Amino acid sequence: MDCSLLSSPFSSPNVAALLKIKIISWSQETGLPVSVCVRIADRTFNLHKHPLTCKSGYLKEKLNESNEVTVPSSFPGGPETFEMIALFMYGSTTLVDPFNVAALRCAAEFLRMTEDYGSGNLCERFDIYLNQVVLQSWDDTLIVLQKCRTLLPWAEELLIVSRCIETLAFMACMEILDPERRREHPVVTIKALAHRHWTNQRLKDILSHDLWIKDLIALPFPFFKRIIGSLRRQGMKEKYVSPIILFYVNKWILSSSRNEIEGDELSIILEGIIDLLPMGERASKLIPVYFYFHLLSKSLELDLRNDRVEKLQHQIASLLHLAQVEDFLLPKNGTNQPVSSSRELSIMESIVSKYVSSYIMESNHTPPSENNSVAELWDFYLSRIATDLQLGCKRLMDLIETIPISSRQSHDHLYKTLNNFLLSHPHISQEEKGLVCKYLNCQKLSQQVCIEAVQNELMPLRLIVQALFVQQLNTQQAFRECSDSFRYANCGEFSGSLSSSRHTNSKTQNLGESPNPYKKGSEGRGSRSLSSMLQKDLTSYKSEFRSELPKKEYESTSFRIQNLENELMSLKRSLQLQQLSKKNEKNTKKTQPYGLGERRMSKKKNPLGQVSAGCIGTVNFASQRNYANILFKVLQKISFFARRRSKRKQGSAGLRSNNIQKTE
């Protein structure tokens, strides 16, 4: 509250001097000296008995017992207020204004200055002033309510606080309903604040137009809480009520003003705010989800009760699809605690688990887009956590499994998480790499990320091979679409595969069900070898694909492919040696190489050892041998294609330079 509201702007006469004059005048008029002594706090008043007993039931009762009265220290307003009331008892006019009327009314009630002890006594006079003057003005009502802070419980028992709160709420509703005012300065709503960054300057601009909001958020929280309840009872829409709460929290909890409040009081305010805020799905259009995250962070900082923290977690879980990764909790900078064992990470894991159990596992009405949005947010968040050196493989796997893998439509952020983890943990074993990377499905990677995965030496071999097959399918699909569209545009030949190719998402195609371009006897476009497709299509559309990949990417990919060729050559030799050894062992039981287990894949579903989307290493011995042969041929042709492209670019560059020299 502004300082101007804490002191009266009215000229205040010297009450002590006026009272002294009245006492002397009374003694002269009646010939009676002062006969009683009234003590309040550290002050003593020597007065006449008759004026006091005629107006106050309390003093009449006390002075009948003794000429000395000690008023309790709880007397409303203290000795200054009693001095003004004593002046009235001697027949002087009491100077009342919004700054002292609450204290005078409470003191009059304490002294029992009712109509039973004189007509037109102070209790009735102050009630009339409150009703006919104070409660007709917003500013005066606000001043009286502020002054009531030091007058409790008297101000509550006399309903001064309640009348002020109801009056302020009614005037606020009228302020919003005023059509002329709404045309000039529309009342701020959550919709107007939702997509804008909150800055101190922006808040000041808003409050400069809506001064009534500025006045309300300056009130002590007990009064503010009751005003919010009164606004809702009197019919103010929630879209207008919620911004007031947000402004209050920003002023007293999130901004620098919180330093003016002690820690225990701040905890009480925050708990009350959590109870005030709308909860459930209806809050999605009223309170931004990042605001709940701020409250949750502050709740952890103040060590709030578990039930309040749990309430915020449930609310955030219901709005999680509307959040941004910047809203998610991270440990404060400067803490020595590892991120993997921090309370913030545990809270975020709990929130995501609540979302999964409520909106994925138990409900079929949640749109897949919302589930995918939450999954991407979680994977993006984990990519920041994965750099923690204390994060173990098992802990990372538990965090990844918090959201079902099937809910992830894209694995780009998951790949980033795994890549960050492998970069930060270079000494983990190949077995641990395989366990951590088993969640990654190359079919759900974007083209750019899939290329990066092929070139990433940190990734396990099995994942690289799967990425190569996905790249092969994507390349085949792209060439098919270009070939069909070219023939349709130039020859008028409408191919049936054109429509099907345009409506096929190669990223969602199952590798185990894809056509094998090297299968003998197969027919159609899918049976052509990769080499023949590249040669034919590149001859026709050489200019169109002239700038597909930069030279550095070709060289990097070619280098990686050469390494894979060496590994596959070693694999092929091992398979051949094992086959020879099996022929020599006639009576020994057949075993599967490389610990592949007892699982075998159906030839009908996976001809020639084609790879499934889940795992490449789950094929039988014959399929592995055929698979190695086929993959070796694929890598040879891709490598040949990359080297041929690189030479062609160098040749074209040299030709252009010669032409320039000739021109000159």
mmCIF file of C-alpha atoms in Angstrom, residues 212-520:
data_model
loop_
_atom_site.group_PDB
_atom_site.id
_atom_site.type_symbol
_atom_site.label_atom_id
_atom_site.label_comp_id
_atom_site.label_asym_id
_atom_site.label_seq_id
_atom_site.Cartn_x
_atom_site.Cartn_y
_atom_site.Cartn_z
ATOM 1 C CA TRP A 212 -8.177 -1.063 -8.779
ATOM 2 C CA ILE A 213 -6.090 -4.214 -9.359
ATOM 3 C CA LYS A 214 -3.009 -2.401 -8.074
ATOM 4 C CA ASP A 215 -4.943 -1.459 -4.922
ATOM 5 C CA LEU A 216 -6.192 -4.985 -4.308
ATOM 6 C CA ILE A 217 -2.817 -6.691 -4.665
ATOM 7 C CA ALA A 218 -1.369 -4.259 -2.080
ATOM 8 C CA LEU A 219 -3.641 -5.676 0.629
ATOM 9 C CA PRO A 220 -2.478 -8.174 3.267
ATOM 10 C CA PHE A 221 -3.134 -11.735 2.177
ATOM 11 C CA PRO A 222 -5.976 -12.477 4.667
ATOM 12 C CA PHE A 223 -7.928 -9.518 3.259
ATOM 13 C CA PHE A 224 -6.937 -10.306 -0.327
ATOM 14 C CA LYS A 225 -8.089 -13.905 0.024
ATOM 15 C CA ARG A 226 -11.503 -12.798 1.270
ATOM 16 C CA ILE A 227 -11.883 -10.249 -1.538
ATOM 17 C CA ILE A 228 -11.205 -12.959 -4.152
ATOM 18 C CA GLY A 229 -13.900 -15.090 -2.573
ATOM 19 C CA SER A 230 -16.309 -12.136 -2.570
ATOM 20 C CA LEU A 231 -15.566 -11.386 -6.244
ATOM 21 C CA ARG A 232 -16.482 -14.936 -7.176
ATOM 22 C CA ARG A 233 -19.636 -14.902 -5.040
ATOM 23 C CA GLN A 234 -20.779 -11.659 -6.656
ATOM 24 C CA GLY A 235 -20.442 -13.171 -10.124
ATOM 25 C CA MET A 236 -17.157 -11.887 -11.529
ATOM 26 C CA LYS A 237 -15.951 -14.211 -14.300
ATOM 27 C CA GLU A 238 -12.898 -16.316 -13.598
ATOM 28 C CA LYS A 239 -11.047 -14.856 -16.576
ATOM 29 C CA TYR A 240 -10.991 -11.549 -14.682
ATOM 30 C CA VAL A 241 -10.361 -13.019 -11.215
ATOM 31 C CA SER A 242 -7.388 -15.200 -12.119
ATOM 32 C CA PRO A 243 -5.159 -12.334 -13.376
ATOM 33 C CA ILE A 244 -5.605 -10.590 -10.033
ATOM 34 C CA ILE A 245 -4.219 -13.685 -8.280
ATOM 35 C CA LEU A 246 -1.335 -13.889 -10.730
ATOM 36 C CA PHE A 247 -0.445 -10.241 -10.147
ATOM 37 C CA TYR A 248 -0.551 -10.789 -6.392
ATOM 38 C CA VAL A 249 1.761 -13.806 -6.583
ATOM 39 C CA ASN A 250 4.143 -11.952 -8.863
ATOM 40 C CA LYS A 251 4.322 -9.034 -6.419
ATOM 41 C CA TRP A 252 4.687 -10.876 -3.112
ATOM 42 C CA ILE A 253 6.177 -14.282 -3.992
ATOM 43 C CA LEU A 254 8.049 -14.212 -7.295
ATOM 44 C CA SER A 255 9.432 -10.647 -7.377
ATOM 45 C CA SER A 256 11.774 -8.722 -5.104
ATOM 46 C CA SER A 257 8.893 -7.663 -2.852
ATOM 47 C CA ARG A 258 9.009 -11.125 -1.247
ATOM 48 C CA ASN A 259 12.073 -9.937 0.717
ATOM 49 C CA GLU A 260 9.710 -7.775 2.764
ATOM 50 C CA ILE A 261 7.970 -10.892 4.081
ATOM 51 C CA GLU A 262 9.405 -13.391 6.533
ATOM 52 C CA GLY A 263 9.863 -17.019 5.482
ATOM 53 C CA ASP A 264 7.038 -18.451 7.618
ATOM 54 C CA GLU A 265 4.581 -15.811 6.439
ATOM 55 C CA LEU A 266 5.637 -16.394 2.839
ATOM 56 C CA SER A 267 4.873 -20.104 3.227
ATOM 57 C CA ILE A 268 1.424 -19.305 4.600
ATOM 58 C CA ILE A 269 0.740 -16.954 1.684
ATOM 59 C CA LEU A 270 1.879 -19.531 -0.874
ATOM 60 C CA GLU A 271 -0.283 -22.257 0.647
ATOM 61 C CA GLY A 272 -3.256 -19.902 0.560
ATOM 62 C CA ILE A 273 -2.563 -18.980 -3.069
ATOM 63 C CA ILE A 274 -2.540 -22.666 -4.051
ATOM 64 C CA ASP A 275 -5.975 -23.004 -2.477
ATOM 65 C CA LEU A 276 -7.214 -19.900 -4.309
ATOM 66 C CA LEU A 277 -6.143 -20.936 -7.803
ATOM 67 C CA PRO A 278 -8.563 -22.791 -10.056
ATOM 68 C CA MET A 279 -7.664 -26.449 -10.443
ATOM 69 C CA GLY A 280 -8.553 -29.190 -12.897
ATOM 70 C CA GLU A 281 -9.039 -29.009 -16.641
ATOM 71 C CA ARG A 282 -11.002 -25.755 -16.416
ATOM 72 C CA ALA A 283 -7.790 -24.034 -15.384
ATOM 73 C CA SER A 284 -6.163 -24.684 -18.767
ATOM 74 C CA LYS A 285 -7.727 -21.527 -20.236
ATOM 75 C CA LEU A 286 -7.300 -19.467 -17.077
ATOM 76 C CA ILE A 287 -3.811 -20.000 -15.667
ATOM 77 C CA PRO A 288 -0.687 -20.617 -17.815
ATOM 78 C CA VAL A 289 1.022 -23.885 -16.943
ATOM 79 C CA TYR A 290 4.377 -22.156 -16.477
ATOM 80 C CA PHE A 291 2.809 -20.243 -13.585
ATOM 81 C CA TYR A 292 2.119 -23.520 -11.772
ATOM 82 C CA PHE A 293 5.734 -24.532 -12.413
ATOM 83 C CA HIS A 294 6.911 -21.300 -10.762
ATOM 84 C CA LEU A 295 4.739 -21.998 -7.750
ATOM 85 C CA LEU A 296 6.033 -25.567 -7.569
ATOM 86 C CA SER A 297 9.638 -24.370 -7.660
ATOM 87 C CA LYS A 298 8.934 -21.861 -4.902
ATOM 88 C CA SER A 299 7.122 -24.554 -2.892
ATOM 89 C CA LEU A 300 10.222 -26.747 -2.983
ATOM 90 C CA GLU A 301 12.382 -23.790 -1.993
ATOM 91 C CA LEU A 302 10.172 -23.007 1.020
ATOM 92 C CA ASP A 303 9.751 -26.708 1.857
ATOM 93 C CA LEU A 304 5.966 -26.522 1.742
ATOM 94 C CA ARG A 305 3.761 -29.314 3.023
ATOM 95 C CA ASN A 306 3.579 -32.432 0.876
ATOM 96 C CA ASP A 307 -0.150 -32.113 0.229
ATOM 97 C CA ARG A 308 0.350 -28.685 -1.402
ATOM 98 C CA VAL A 309 3.252 -29.956 -3.517
ATOM 99 C CA GLU A 310 1.190 -32.982 -4.535
ATOM 100 C CA LYS A 311 -1.718 -30.728 -5.501
ATOM 101 C CA LEU A 312 0.508 -28.672 -7.781
ATOM 102 C CA GLN A 313 1.938 -31.828 -9.349
ATOM 103 C CA HIS A 314 -1.524 -33.124 -10.239
ATOM 104 C CA GLN A 315 -2.474 -29.763 -11.722
ATOM 105 C CA ILE A 316 0.690 -29.546 -13.818
ATOM 106 C CA ALA A 317 0.160 -33.123 -15.029
ATOM 107 C CA SER A 318 -3.289 -32.183 -16.342
ATOM 108 C CA LEU A 319 -1.765 -29.288 -18.340
ATOM 109 C CA LEU A 320 1.561 -30.881 -19.246
ATOM 110 C CA HIS A 321 0.867 -30.923 -22.998
ATOM 111 C CA LEU A 322 0.694 -27.111 -22.904
ATOM 112 C CA ALA A 323 4.105 -26.686 -21.254
ATOM 113 C CA GLN A 324 7.498 -25.856 -22.711
ATOM 114 C CA VAL A 325 10.750 -27.521 -21.816
ATOM 115 C CA GLU A 326 11.993 -24.242 -20.286
ATOM 116 C CA ASP A 327 9.253 -24.609 -17.660
ATOM 117 C CA PHE A 328 10.572 -27.942 -16.379
ATOM 118 C CA LEU A 329 12.393 -27.921 -13.049
ATOM 119 C CA LEU A 330 16.168 -28.132 -12.867
ATOM 120 C CA PRO A 331 18.403 -27.913 -9.794
ATOM 121 C CA LYS A 332 19.566 -24.429 -8.879
ATOM 122 C CA ASN A 333 23.024 -23.401 -10.048
ATOM 123 C CA GLY A 334 25.699 -23.727 -7.422
ATOM 124 C CA THR A 335 24.296 -26.808 -5.699
ATOM 125 C CA ASN A 336 26.667 -29.709 -5.168
ATOM 126 C CA GLN A 337 23.956 -32.331 -5.527
ATOM 127 C CA PRO A 338 24.057 -34.330 -8.800
ATOM 128 C CA VAL A 339 21.167 -33.729 -11.162
ATOM 129 C CA SER A 340 20.375 -37.439 -11.353
ATOM 130 C CA SER A 341 19.597 -37.587 -7.630
ATOM 131 C CA SER A 342 18.060 -34.126 -7.246
ATOM 132 C CA ARG A 343 14.592 -33.533 -5.877
ATOM 133 C CA GLU A 344 13.682 -31.504 -8.955
ATOM 134 C CA LEU A 345 14.253 -34.471 -11.260
ATOM 135 C CA SER A 346 12.252 -36.756 -8.957
ATOM 136 C CA ILE A 347 9.381 -34.245 -8.972
ATOM 137 C CA MET A 348 9.432 -34.018 -12.782
ATOM 138 C CA GLU A 349 9.491 -37.806 -13.057
ATOM 139 C CA SER A 350 6.500 -37.970 -10.724
ATOM 140 C CA ILE A 351 4.579 -35.385 -12.801
ATOM 141 C CA VAL A 352 5.193 -37.260 -16.056
ATOM 142 C CA SER A 353 4.214 -40.548 -14.387
ATOM 143 C CA LYS A 354 0.952 -38.977 -13.248
ATOM 144 C CA TYR A 355 0.260 -37.806 -16.804
ATOM 145 C CA VAL A 356 0.987 -41.269 -18.212
ATOM 146 C CA SER A 357 -1.211 -43.060 -15.690
ATOM 147 C CA SER A 358 -4.102 -40.603 -16.061
ATOM 148 C CA TYR A 359 -4.054 -39.714 -19.751
ATOM 149 C CA ILE A 360 -2.272 -42.550 -21.564
ATOM 150 C CA MET A 361 -2.821 -45.783 -19.647
ATOM 151 C CA GLU A 362 -6.320 -45.241 -18.241
ATOM 152 C CA SER A 363 -7.851 -42.999 -20.913
ATOM 153 C CA ASN A 364 -8.337 -43.512 -24.627
ATOM 154 C CA HIS A 365 -9.719 -40.019 -25.215
ATOM 155 C CA THR A 366 -6.421 -38.123 -25.122
ATOM 156 C CA PRO A 367 -5.401 -37.002 -28.634
ATOM 157 C CA PRO A 368 -2.192 -38.702 -29.839
ATOM 158 C CA SER A 369 -0.747 -35.280 -30.633
ATOM 159 C CA GLU A 370 -0.881 -34.337 -26.949
ATOM 160 C CA ASN A 371 0.836 -37.569 -25.909
ATOM 161 C CA ASN A 372 3.517 -37.053 -28.537
ATOM 162 C CA SER A 373 3.999 -33.459 -27.388
ATOM 163 C CA VAL A 374 4.565 -34.609 -23.807
ATOM 164 C CA ALA A 375 6.949 -37.343 -25.000
ATOM 165 C CA GLU A 376 9.023 -34.837 -26.988
ATOM 166 C CA LEU A 377 9.136 -32.455 -24.022
ATOM 167 C CA TRP A 378 10.316 -35.255 -21.771
ATOM 168 C CA ASP A 379 13.000 -36.416 -24.221
ATOM 169 C CA PHE A 380 14.191 -32.835 -24.687
ATOM 170 C CA TYR A 381 14.383 -32.466 -20.900
ATOM 171 C CA LEU A 382 16.331 -35.728 -20.619
ATOM 172 C CA SER A 383 18.832 -34.469 -23.195
ATOM 173 C CA ARG A 384 19.803 -31.835 -20.619
ATOM 174 C CA ILE A 385 19.916 -34.341 -17.788
ATOM 175 C CA ALA A 386 21.999 -36.848 -19.783
ATOM 176 C CA THR A 387 25.170 -34.774 -19.489
ATOM 177 C CA ASP A 388 25.323 -35.399 -15.733
ATOM 178 C CA LEU A 389 28.429 -37.499 -15.052
ATOM 179 C CA GLN A 390 26.726 -39.179 -12.090
ATOM 180 C CA LEU A 391 23.839 -40.446 -14.215
ATOM 181 C CA GLY A 392 24.036 -44.215 -14.646
ATOM 182 C CA CYS A 393 22.709 -46.403 -17.442
ATOM 183 C CA LYS A 394 20.013 -47.954 -15.273
ATOM 184 C CA ARG A 395 18.787 -44.566 -14.066
ATOM 185 C CA LEU A 396 18.645 -43.203 -17.625
ATOM 186 C CA MET A 397 16.711 -46.267 -18.805
ATOM 187 C CA ASP A 398 14.183 -45.778 -15.998
ATOM 188 C CA LEU A 399 13.718 -42.136 -17.002
ATOM 189 C CA ILE A 400 13.242 -43.040 -20.682
ATOM 190 C CA GLU A 401 10.689 -45.713 -19.784
ATOM 191 C CA THR A 402 8.630 -43.200 -17.804
ATOM 192 C CA ILE A 403 6.741 -42.571 -21.059
ATOM 193 C CA PRO A 404 5.878 -45.635 -23.191
ATOM 194 C CA ILE A 405 8.000 -45.907 -26.318
ATOM 195 C CA SER A 406 4.818 -46.343 -28.369
ATOM 196 C CA SER A 407 3.746 -42.791 -27.439
ATOM 197 C CA ARG A 408 6.760 -41.335 -29.220
ATOM 198 C CA GLN A 409 6.006 -40.483 -32.846
ATOM 199 C CA SER A 410 9.483 -39.009 -33.308
ATOM 200 C CA HIS A 411 12.753 -40.209 -31.814
ATOM 201 C CA ASP A 412 14.854 -37.161 -32.705
ATOM 202 C CA HIS A 413 15.026 -35.823 -29.148
ATOM 203 C CA LEU A 414 15.550 -39.327 -27.806
ATOM 204 C CA TYR A 415 18.536 -39.685 -30.138
ATOM 205 C CA LYS A 416 19.894 -36.380 -28.817
ATOM 206 C CA THR A 417 19.501 -37.662 -25.251
ATOM 207 C CA LEU A 418 21.397 -40.866 -26.017
ATOM 208 C CA ASN A 419 24.096 -39.000 -27.937
ATOM 209 C CA ASN A 420 24.633 -36.573 -25.041
ATOM 210 C CA PHE A 421 24.809 -39.490 -22.631
ATOM 211 C CA LEU A 422 27.406 -41.342 -24.726
ATOM 212 C CA LEU A 423 29.466 -38.165 -25.144
ATOM 213 C CA SER A 424 29.472 -37.559 -21.384
ATOM 214 C CA HIS A 425 30.127 -41.236 -20.535
ATOM 215 C CA PRO A 426 32.838 -42.383 -22.987
ATOM 216 C CA HIS A 427 33.986 -45.309 -20.826
ATOM 217 C CA ILE A 428 30.785 -47.355 -20.700
ATOM 218 C CA SER A 429 30.923 -50.850 -22.190
ATOM 219 C CA GLN A 430 29.472 -51.954 -25.528
ATOM 220 C CA GLU A 431 26.900 -53.994 -23.667
ATOM 221 C CA GLU A 432 25.720 -50.920 -21.761
ATOM 222 C CA LYS A 433 25.614 -48.963 -25.004
ATOM 223 C CA GLY A 434 23.366 -51.601 -26.513
ATOM 224 C CA LEU A 435 21.049 -51.578 -23.508
ATOM 225 C CA VAL A 436 20.685 -47.799 -23.491
ATOM 226 C CA CYS A 437 20.247 -47.484 -27.262
ATOM 227 C CA LYS A 438 17.714 -50.298 -27.563
ATOM 228 C CA TYR A 439 14.861 -47.778 -27.286
ATOM 229 C CA LEU A 440 15.900 -45.884 -30.420
ATOM 230 C CA ASN A 441 13.949 -46.725 -33.576
ATOM 231 C CA CYS A 442 15.627 -45.381 -36.714
ATOM 232 C CA GLN A 443 12.307 -45.510 -38.581
ATOM 233 C CA LYS A 444 11.124 -42.635 -36.360
ATOM 234 C CA LEU A 445 14.145 -40.441 -37.004
ATOM 235 C CA SER A 446 14.022 -37.490 -39.360
ATOM 236 C CA GLN A 447 16.173 -37.603 -42.482
ATOM 237 C CA GLN A 448 18.803 -35.273 -41.070
ATOM 238 C CA VAL A 449 19.075 -37.063 -37.728
ATOM 239 C CA CYS A 450 19.207 -40.444 -39.444
ATOM 240 C CA ILE A 451 22.193 -39.270 -41.523
ATOM 241 C CA GLU A 452 23.843 -38.031 -38.347
ATOM 242 C CA ALA A 453 23.249 -41.410 -36.689
ATOM 243 C CA VAL A 454 24.981 -43.211 -39.576
ATOM 244 C CA GLN A 455 28.058 -41.020 -39.100
ATOM 245 C CA ASN A 456 28.079 -41.217 -35.293
ATOM 246 C CA GLU A 457 30.889 -43.485 -34.122
ATOM 247 C CA LEU A 458 29.513 -43.539 -30.572
ATOM 248 C CA MET A 459 26.410 -45.482 -31.606
ATOM 249 C CA PRO A 460 26.472 -49.304 -31.505
ATOM 250 C CA LEU A 461 26.912 -51.179 -34.803
ATOM 251 C CA ARG A 462 23.430 -52.657 -34.736
ATOM 252 C CA LEU A 463 21.880 -49.183 -34.617
ATOM 253 C CA ILE A 464 24.107 -47.962 -37.464
ATOM 254 C CA VAL A 465 23.038 -50.882 -39.665
ATOM 255 C CA GLN A 466 19.384 -50.181 -38.940
ATOM 256 C CA ALA A 467 19.914 -46.516 -39.830
ATOM 257 C CA LEU A 468 21.527 -47.564 -43.125
ATOM 258 C CA PHE A 469 18.544 -49.688 -44.050
ATOM 259 C CA VAL A 470 16.181 -46.834 -43.233
ATOM 260 C CA GLN A 471 18.277 -44.551 -45.409
ATOM 261 C CA GLN A 472 18.078 -47.108 -48.212
ATOM 262 C CA LEU A 473 14.297 -47.228 -47.996
ATOM 263 C CA ASN A 474 14.038 -43.448 -47.901
ATOM 264 C CA THR A 475 16.332 -43.116 -50.918
ATOM 265 C CA GLN A 476 14.368 -45.716 -52.850
ATOM 266 C CA GLN A 477 11.102 -43.986 -52.013
ATOM 267 C CA ALA A 478 12.440 -40.565 -53.048
ATOM 268 C CA PHE A 479 13.756 -41.852 -56.374
ATOM 269 C CA ARG A 480 10.493 -43.649 -57.039
ATOM 270 C CA GLU A 481 8.470 -40.488 -56.503
ATOM 271 C CA CYS A 482 10.807 -38.452 -58.713
ATOM 272 C CA SER A 483 10.766 -41.084 -61.488
ATOM 273 C CA ASP A 484 6.985 -41.376 -61.495
ATOM 274 C CA SER A 485 6.406 -37.634 -61.429
ATOM 275 C CA PHE A 486 8.961 -37.139 -64.244
ATOM 276 C CA ARG A 487 7.301 -39.691 -66.517
ATOM 277 C CA TYR A 488 3.870 -38.269 -65.759
ATOM 278 C CA ALA A 489 4.969 -34.720 -66.545
ATOM 279 C CA ASN A 490 6.926 -35.491 -69.752
ATOM 280 C CA CYS A 491 5.254 -38.555 -71.255
ATOM 281 C CA GLY A 492 1.699 -38.234 -69.970
ATOM 282 C CA GLU A 493 2.141 -41.631 -68.402
ATOM 283 C CA PHE A 494 0.165 -41.905 -65.180
ATOM 284 C CA SER A 495 1.721 -44.577 -63.007
ATOM 285 C CA GLY A 496 -0.359 -46.266 -60.383
ATOM 286 C CA SER A 497 2.579 -46.181 -58.049
ATOM 287 C CA LEU A 498 2.539 -42.377 -58.087
ATOM 288 C CA SER A 499 -0.503 -42.017 -55.912
ATOM 289 C CA SER A 500 0.560 -44.777 -53.611
ATOM 290 C CA SER A 501 4.036 -43.362 -53.209
ATOM 291 C CA ARG A 502 2.713 -39.926 -52.437
ATOM 292 C CA HIS A 503 0.570 -41.247 -49.634
ATOM 293 C CA THR A 504 3.142 -43.535 -48.108
ATOM 294 C CA ASN A 505 5.172 -42.403 -45.135
ATOM 295 C CA SER A 506 8.520 -44.037 -45.465
ATOM 296 C CA LYS A 507 9.366 -43.255 -41.864
ATOM 297 C CA THR A 508 6.537 -45.416 -40.602
ATOM 298 C CA GLN A 509 7.184 -48.304 -42.961
ATOM 299 C CA ASN A 510 8.171 -51.510 -41.207
ATOM 300 C CA LEU A 511 11.599 -52.707 -42.195
ATOM 301 C CA GLY A 512 10.580 -56.311 -41.784
ATOM 302 C CA GLU A 513 7.795 -55.891 -44.345
ATOM 303 C CA SER A 514 9.711 -53.755 -46.838
ATOM 304 C CA PRO A 515 10.566 -55.137 -50.292
ATOM 305 C CA ASN A 516 14.059 -56.501 -50.639
ATOM 306 C CA PRO A 517 15.714 -54.990 -53.729
ATOM 307 C CA TYR A 518 18.175 -57.872 -53.953
ATOM 308 C CA LYS A 519 15.797 -60.805 -53.784
ATOM 309 C CA LYS A 520 16.146 -63.109 -56.763
#
